[in-house]
mmCIF file of C-alpha atoms in Angstrom:
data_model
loop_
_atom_site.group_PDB
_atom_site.id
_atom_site.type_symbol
_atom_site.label_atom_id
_atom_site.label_comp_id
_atom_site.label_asym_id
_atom_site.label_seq_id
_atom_site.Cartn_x
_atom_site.Cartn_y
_atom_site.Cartn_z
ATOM 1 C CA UNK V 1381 16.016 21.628 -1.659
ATOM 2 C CA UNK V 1382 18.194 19.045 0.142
ATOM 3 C CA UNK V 1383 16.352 15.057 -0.113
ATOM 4 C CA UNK V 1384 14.492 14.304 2.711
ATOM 5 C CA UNK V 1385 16.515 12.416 5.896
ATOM 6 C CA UNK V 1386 14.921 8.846 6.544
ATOM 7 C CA UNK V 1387 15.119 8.517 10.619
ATOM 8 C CA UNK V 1388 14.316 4.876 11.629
ATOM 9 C CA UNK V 1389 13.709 4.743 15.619
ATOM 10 C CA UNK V 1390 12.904 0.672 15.769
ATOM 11 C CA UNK V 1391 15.454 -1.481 17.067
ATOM 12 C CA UNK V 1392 19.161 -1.547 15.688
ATOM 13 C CA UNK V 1393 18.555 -5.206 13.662
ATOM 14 C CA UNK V 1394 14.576 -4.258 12.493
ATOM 15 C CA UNK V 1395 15.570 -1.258 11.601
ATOM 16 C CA UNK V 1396 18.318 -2.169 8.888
ATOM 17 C CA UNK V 1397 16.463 -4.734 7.858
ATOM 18 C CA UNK V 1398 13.720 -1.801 7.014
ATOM 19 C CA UNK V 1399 16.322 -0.062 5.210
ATOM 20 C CA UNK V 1400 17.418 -3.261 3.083
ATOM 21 C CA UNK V 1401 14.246 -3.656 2.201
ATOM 22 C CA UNK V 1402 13.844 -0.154 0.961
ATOM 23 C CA UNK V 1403 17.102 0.115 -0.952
ATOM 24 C CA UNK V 1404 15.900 -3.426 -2.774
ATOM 25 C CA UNK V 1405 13.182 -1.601 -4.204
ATOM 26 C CA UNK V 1406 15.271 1.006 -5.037
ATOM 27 C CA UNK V 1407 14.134 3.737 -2.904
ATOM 28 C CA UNK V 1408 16.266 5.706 -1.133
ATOM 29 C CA UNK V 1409 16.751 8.505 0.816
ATOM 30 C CA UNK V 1410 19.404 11.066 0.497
ATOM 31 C CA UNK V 1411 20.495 10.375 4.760
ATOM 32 C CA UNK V 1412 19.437 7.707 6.685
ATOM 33 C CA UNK V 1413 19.583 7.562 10.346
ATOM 34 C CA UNK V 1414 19.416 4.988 12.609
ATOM 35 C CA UNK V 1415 18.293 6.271 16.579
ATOM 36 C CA UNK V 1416 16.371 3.238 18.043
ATOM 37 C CA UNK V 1417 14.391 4.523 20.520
ATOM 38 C CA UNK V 1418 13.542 1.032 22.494
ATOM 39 C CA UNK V 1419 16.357 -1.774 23.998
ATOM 40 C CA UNK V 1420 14.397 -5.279 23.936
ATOM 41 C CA UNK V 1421 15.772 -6.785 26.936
ATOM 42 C CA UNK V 1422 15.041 -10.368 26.982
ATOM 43 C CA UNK V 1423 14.140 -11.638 30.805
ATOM 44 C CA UNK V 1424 11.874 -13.418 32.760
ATOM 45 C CA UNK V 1425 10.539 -17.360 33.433
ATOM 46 C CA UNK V 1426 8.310 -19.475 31.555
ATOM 47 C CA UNK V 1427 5.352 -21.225 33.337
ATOM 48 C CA UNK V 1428 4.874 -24.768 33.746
ATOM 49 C CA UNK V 1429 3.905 -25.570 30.297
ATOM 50 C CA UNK V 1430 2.763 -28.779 30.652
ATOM 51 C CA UNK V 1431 -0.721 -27.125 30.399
ATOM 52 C CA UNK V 1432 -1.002 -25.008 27.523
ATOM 53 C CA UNK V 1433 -2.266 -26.181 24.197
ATOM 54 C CA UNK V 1434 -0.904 -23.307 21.963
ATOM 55 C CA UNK V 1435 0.558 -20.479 21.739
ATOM 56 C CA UNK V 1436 0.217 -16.769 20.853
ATOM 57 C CA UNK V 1437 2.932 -14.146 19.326
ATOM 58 C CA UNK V 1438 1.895 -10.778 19.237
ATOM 59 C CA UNK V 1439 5.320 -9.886 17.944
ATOM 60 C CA UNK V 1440 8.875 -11.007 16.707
ATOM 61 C CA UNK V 1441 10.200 -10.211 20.120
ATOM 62 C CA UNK V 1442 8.310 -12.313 21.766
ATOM 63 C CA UNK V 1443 9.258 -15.754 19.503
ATOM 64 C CA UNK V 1444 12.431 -15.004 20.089
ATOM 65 C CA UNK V 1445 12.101 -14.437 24.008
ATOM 66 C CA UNK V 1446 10.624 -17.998 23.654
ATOM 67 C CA UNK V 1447 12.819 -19.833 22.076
ATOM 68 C CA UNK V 1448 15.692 -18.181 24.497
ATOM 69 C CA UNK V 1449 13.530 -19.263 27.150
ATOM 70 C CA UNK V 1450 13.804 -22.837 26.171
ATOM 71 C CA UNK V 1451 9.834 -23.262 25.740
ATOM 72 C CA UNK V 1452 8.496 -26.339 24.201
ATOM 73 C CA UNK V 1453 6.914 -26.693 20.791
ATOM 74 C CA UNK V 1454 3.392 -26.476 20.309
ATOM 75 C CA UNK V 1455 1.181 -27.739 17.342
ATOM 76 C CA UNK V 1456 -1.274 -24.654 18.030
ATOM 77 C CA UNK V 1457 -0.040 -21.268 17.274
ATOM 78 C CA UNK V 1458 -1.042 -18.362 16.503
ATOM 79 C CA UNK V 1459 0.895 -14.682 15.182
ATOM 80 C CA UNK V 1460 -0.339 -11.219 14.747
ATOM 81 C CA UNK V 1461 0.827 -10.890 11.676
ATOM 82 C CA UNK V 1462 2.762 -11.599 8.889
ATOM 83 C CA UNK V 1463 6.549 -10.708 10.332
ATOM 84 C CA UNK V 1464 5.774 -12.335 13.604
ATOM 85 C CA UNK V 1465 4.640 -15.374 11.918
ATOM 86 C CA UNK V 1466 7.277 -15.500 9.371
ATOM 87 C CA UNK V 1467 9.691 -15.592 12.591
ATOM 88 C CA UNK V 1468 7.422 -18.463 14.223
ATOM 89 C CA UNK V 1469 7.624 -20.158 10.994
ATOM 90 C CA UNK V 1470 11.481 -19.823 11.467
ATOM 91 C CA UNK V 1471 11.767 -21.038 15.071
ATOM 92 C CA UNK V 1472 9.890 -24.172 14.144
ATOM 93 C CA UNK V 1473 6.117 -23.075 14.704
ATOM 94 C CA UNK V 1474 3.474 -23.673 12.242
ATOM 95 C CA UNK V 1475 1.526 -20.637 13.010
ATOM 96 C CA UNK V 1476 -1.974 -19.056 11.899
ATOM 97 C CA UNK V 1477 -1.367 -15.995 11.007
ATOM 98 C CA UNK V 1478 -3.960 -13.105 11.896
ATOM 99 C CA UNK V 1479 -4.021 -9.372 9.754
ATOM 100 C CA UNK V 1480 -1.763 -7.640 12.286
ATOM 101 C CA UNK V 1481 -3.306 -6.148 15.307
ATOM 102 C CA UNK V 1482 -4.705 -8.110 18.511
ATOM 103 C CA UNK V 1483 -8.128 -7.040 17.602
ATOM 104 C CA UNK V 1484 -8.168 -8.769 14.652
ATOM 105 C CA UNK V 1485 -6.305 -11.826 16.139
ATOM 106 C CA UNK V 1486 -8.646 -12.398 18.965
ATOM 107 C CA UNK V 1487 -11.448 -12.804 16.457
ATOM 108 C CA UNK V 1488 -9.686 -15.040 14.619
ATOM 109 C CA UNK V 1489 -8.928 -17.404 17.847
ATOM 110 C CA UNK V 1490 -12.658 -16.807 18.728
ATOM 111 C CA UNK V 1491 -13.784 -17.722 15.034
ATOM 112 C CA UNK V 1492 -11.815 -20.910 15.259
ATOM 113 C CA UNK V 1493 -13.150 -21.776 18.528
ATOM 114 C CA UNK V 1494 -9.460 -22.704 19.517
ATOM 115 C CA UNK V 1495 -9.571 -25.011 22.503
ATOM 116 C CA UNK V 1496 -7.240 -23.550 25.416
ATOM 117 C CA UNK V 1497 -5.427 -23.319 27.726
ATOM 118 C CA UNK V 1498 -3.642 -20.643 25.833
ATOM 119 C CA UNK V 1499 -0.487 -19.056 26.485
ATOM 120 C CA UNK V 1500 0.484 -15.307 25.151
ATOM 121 C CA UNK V 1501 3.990 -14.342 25.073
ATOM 122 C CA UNK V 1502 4.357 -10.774 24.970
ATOM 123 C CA UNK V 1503 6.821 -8.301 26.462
ATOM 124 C CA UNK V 1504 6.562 -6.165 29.261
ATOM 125 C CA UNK V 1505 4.449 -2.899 27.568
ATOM 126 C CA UNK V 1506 2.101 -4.275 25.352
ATOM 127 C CA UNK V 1507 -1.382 -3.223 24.433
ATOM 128 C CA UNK V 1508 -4.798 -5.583 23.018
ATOM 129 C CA UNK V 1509 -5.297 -7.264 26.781
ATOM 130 C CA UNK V 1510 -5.378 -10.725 24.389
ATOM 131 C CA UNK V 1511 -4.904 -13.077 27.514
ATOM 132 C CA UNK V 1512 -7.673 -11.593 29.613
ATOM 133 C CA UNK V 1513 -10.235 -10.905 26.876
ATOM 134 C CA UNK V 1514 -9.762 -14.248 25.746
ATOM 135 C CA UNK V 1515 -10.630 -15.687 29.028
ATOM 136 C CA UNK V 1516 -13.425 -13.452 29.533
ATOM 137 C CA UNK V 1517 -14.850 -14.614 25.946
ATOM 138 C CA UNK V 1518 -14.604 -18.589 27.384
ATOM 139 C CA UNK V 1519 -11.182 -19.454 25.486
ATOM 140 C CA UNK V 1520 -8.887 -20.076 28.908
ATOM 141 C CA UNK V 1521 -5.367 -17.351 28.101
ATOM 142 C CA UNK V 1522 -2.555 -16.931 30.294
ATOM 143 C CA UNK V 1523 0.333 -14.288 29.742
ATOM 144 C CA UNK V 1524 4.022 -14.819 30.297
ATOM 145 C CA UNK V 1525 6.071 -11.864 30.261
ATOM 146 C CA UNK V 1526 9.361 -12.543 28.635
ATOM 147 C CA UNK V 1527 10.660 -8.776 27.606
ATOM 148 C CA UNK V 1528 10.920 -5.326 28.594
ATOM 149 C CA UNK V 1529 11.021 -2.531 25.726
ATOM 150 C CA UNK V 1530 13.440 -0.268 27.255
ATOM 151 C CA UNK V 1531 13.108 3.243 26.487
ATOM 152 C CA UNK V 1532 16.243 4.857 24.933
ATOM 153 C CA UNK V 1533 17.534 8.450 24.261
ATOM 154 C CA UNK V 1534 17.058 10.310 20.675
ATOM 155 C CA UNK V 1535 20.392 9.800 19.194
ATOM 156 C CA UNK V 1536 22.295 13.559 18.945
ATOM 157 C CA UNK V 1537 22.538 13.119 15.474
ATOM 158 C CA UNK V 1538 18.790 12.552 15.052
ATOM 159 C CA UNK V 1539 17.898 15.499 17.643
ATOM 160 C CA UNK V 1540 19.789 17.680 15.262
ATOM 161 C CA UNK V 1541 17.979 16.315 11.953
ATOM 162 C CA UNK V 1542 14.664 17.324 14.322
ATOM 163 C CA UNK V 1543 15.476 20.800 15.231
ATOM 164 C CA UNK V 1544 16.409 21.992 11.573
ATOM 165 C CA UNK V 1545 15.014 22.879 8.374
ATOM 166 C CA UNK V 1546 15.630 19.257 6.315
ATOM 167 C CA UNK V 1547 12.524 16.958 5.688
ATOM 168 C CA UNK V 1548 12.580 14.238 7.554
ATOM 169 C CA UNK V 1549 10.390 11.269 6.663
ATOM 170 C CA UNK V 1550 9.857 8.669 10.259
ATOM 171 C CA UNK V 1551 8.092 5.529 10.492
ATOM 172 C CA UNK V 1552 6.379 4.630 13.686
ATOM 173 C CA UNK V 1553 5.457 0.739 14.317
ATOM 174 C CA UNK V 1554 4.520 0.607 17.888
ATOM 175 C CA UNK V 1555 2.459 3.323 20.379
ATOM 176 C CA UNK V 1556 5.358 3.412 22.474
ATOM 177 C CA UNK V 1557 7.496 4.180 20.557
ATOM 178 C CA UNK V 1558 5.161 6.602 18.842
ATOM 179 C CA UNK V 1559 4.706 8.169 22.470
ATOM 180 C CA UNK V 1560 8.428 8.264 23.074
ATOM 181 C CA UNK V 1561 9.290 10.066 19.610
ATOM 182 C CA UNK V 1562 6.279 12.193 20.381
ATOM 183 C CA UNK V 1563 8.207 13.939 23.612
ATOM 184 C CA UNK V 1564 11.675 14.066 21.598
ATOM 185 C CA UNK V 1565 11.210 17.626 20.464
ATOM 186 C CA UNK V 1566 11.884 19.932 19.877
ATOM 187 C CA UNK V 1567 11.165 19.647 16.090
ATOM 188 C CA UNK V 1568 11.091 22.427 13.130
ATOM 189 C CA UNK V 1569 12.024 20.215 10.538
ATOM 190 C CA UNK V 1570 9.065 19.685 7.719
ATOM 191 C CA UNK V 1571 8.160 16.675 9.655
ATOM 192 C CA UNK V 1572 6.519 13.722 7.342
ATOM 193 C CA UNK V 1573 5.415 10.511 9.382
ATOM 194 C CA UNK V 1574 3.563 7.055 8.986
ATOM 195 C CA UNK V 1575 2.360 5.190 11.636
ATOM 196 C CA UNK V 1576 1.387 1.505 11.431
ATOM 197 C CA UNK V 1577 -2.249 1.767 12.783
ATOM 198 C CA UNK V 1578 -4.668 4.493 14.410
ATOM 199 C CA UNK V 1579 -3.532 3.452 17.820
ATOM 200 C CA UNK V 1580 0.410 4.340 16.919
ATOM 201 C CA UNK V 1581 -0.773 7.446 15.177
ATOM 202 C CA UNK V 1582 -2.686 8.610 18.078
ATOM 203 C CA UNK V 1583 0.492 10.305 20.348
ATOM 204 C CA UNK V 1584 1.357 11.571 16.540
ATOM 205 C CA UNK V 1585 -1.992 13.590 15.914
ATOM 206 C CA UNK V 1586 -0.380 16.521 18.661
ATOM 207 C CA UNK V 1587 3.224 16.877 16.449
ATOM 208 C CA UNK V 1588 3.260 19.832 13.360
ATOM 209 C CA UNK V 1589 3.424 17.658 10.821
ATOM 210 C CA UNK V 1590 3.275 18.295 7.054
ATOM 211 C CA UNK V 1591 1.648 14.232 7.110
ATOM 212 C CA UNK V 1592 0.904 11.896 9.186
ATOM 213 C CA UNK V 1593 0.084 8.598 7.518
ATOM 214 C CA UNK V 1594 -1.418 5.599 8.682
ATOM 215 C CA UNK V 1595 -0.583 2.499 7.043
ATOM 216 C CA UNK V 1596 -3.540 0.775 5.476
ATOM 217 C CA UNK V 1597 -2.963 -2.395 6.811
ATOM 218 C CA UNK V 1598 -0.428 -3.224 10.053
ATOM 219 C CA UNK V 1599 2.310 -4.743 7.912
ATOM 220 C CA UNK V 1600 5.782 -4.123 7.457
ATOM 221 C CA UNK V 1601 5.165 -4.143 3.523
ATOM 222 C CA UNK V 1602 2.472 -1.542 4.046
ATOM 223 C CA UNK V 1603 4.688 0.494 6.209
ATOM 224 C CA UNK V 1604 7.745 0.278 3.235
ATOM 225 C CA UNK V 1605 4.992 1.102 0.552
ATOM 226 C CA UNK V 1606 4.050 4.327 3.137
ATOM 227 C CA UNK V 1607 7.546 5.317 3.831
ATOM 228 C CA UNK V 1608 8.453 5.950 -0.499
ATOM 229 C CA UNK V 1609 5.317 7.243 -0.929
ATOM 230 C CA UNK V 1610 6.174 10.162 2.187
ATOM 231 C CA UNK V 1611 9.697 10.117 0.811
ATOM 232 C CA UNK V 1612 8.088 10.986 -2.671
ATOM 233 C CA UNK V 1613 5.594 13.341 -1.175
ATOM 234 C CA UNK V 1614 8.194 15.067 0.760
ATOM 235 C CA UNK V 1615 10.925 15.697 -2.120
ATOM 236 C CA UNK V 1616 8.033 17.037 -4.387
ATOM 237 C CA UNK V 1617 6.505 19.707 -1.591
ATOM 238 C CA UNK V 1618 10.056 20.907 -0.720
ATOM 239 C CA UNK V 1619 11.051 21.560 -4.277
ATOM 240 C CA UNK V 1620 8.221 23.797 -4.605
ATOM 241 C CA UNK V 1621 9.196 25.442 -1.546
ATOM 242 C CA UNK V 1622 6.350 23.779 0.696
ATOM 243 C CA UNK V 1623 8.340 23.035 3.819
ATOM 244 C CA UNK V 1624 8.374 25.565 6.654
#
């Protein structure tokens, strides 16, 4: 049986750095595609910041979107996790860094009893209400929007990988995106996925899937540990003749 295809559907730049990362630690797939199935498109205005005491990154994206925006520095900040707080740490922020989902983070800012006003930078689909539940739990949040995750077309290339008998081996970071790949079909390919938490895996659970794994924790290491374990999984099945 053929190797399994590796289809990466984040963003152009996350995604090779995803692939990098795996061919470091020497694992490798025998194709790797490349069909990113969200645009970031960086827009919108800062509030007066004069107000805010900190901030809060819920993702790369959203540093970035900052620092285009021109927003101050701020002694207080907070990330999601640890690739949104190594990007912080890159734009100048000294960040604490929660264990990668807004659940976890807004018990961390609540644990801390951070002193607001707060501001949350997040893009335009985004999931965790932080801001309001904040508020609501006495810790004053505001939310800026500063990017829109524009939805893209499966690549031709990748809707062919999808529709034929190769493994393919995905891995899902984000519900959206997880919702978008979800209604790509159709797909008879021996179809092995990991998704980065329960909530990603969720639009997943409906797919015929010989796995779907959820990373156990929301990190991008725990996501490249995932992927060679599917891409290990899925080589040994098919060799035995265990795809469809």
């Amino acid at each position: 049986m053929p190797d399994p295809i590796l289809l990466l559907t984040r963003p152009d730049r996350a995604s090779r750095g995803l692939l990098k990362a795996l061919s470091d630690a020497r694992i490798r797939a025998g194709t790797s595609i490349i069909s990113p199935l969200i645009e970031i498109v960086y827009a919108g205005r800062l509030p007066k910041m004069q107000a805010y005491r900190g901030l809060i990154f819920t993702s790369a994206h959203g540093v970035e979107a900052y620092r285009r925006a021109g927003g101050p520095h701020r002694s207080v900040c907070f990330a999601v996790g640890t690739a949104t707080a190594q990007a912080a740490r890159q734009a100048g922020f000294h960040p604490v860094t929660g264990d990668g989902d807004a659940e976890r983070l807004i018990a961390e800012i609540l644990a801390l009893q951070t002193e607001g006003p707060l501001l949350h930078l997040r893009g335009r689909h985004g999931r965790g209400d932080v801001a309001r539940r904040l508020t609501l739990a006495g810790i004053e949040t505001d939310e800026a929007v500063l990017y829109d995750q524009v939805a893209k077309d499966m690549s031709t290339e990748a809707q062919k990988a999808l529709s034929g008998s190769q493994p393919v081996v995905a891995p899902l970071f984000s519900p959206r995106t997880a919702e978008l790949f979800a209604a790509s079909g159709p797909m008879t390919c021996p179809l092995y996925l990991a998704a980065m938490s329960d909530a990603v895996a969720d639009p997943l659970r409906k797919l015929d899937t010989k796995a779907l794994m959820v990373s156990d924790e929301p990190s991008v290491p725990a996501m490249r540990r995932a992927v060679a374990e599917l891409l290990s999984r899925a080589q040994e099945l098919e060799s035995r003749g265990g795809g469809k």
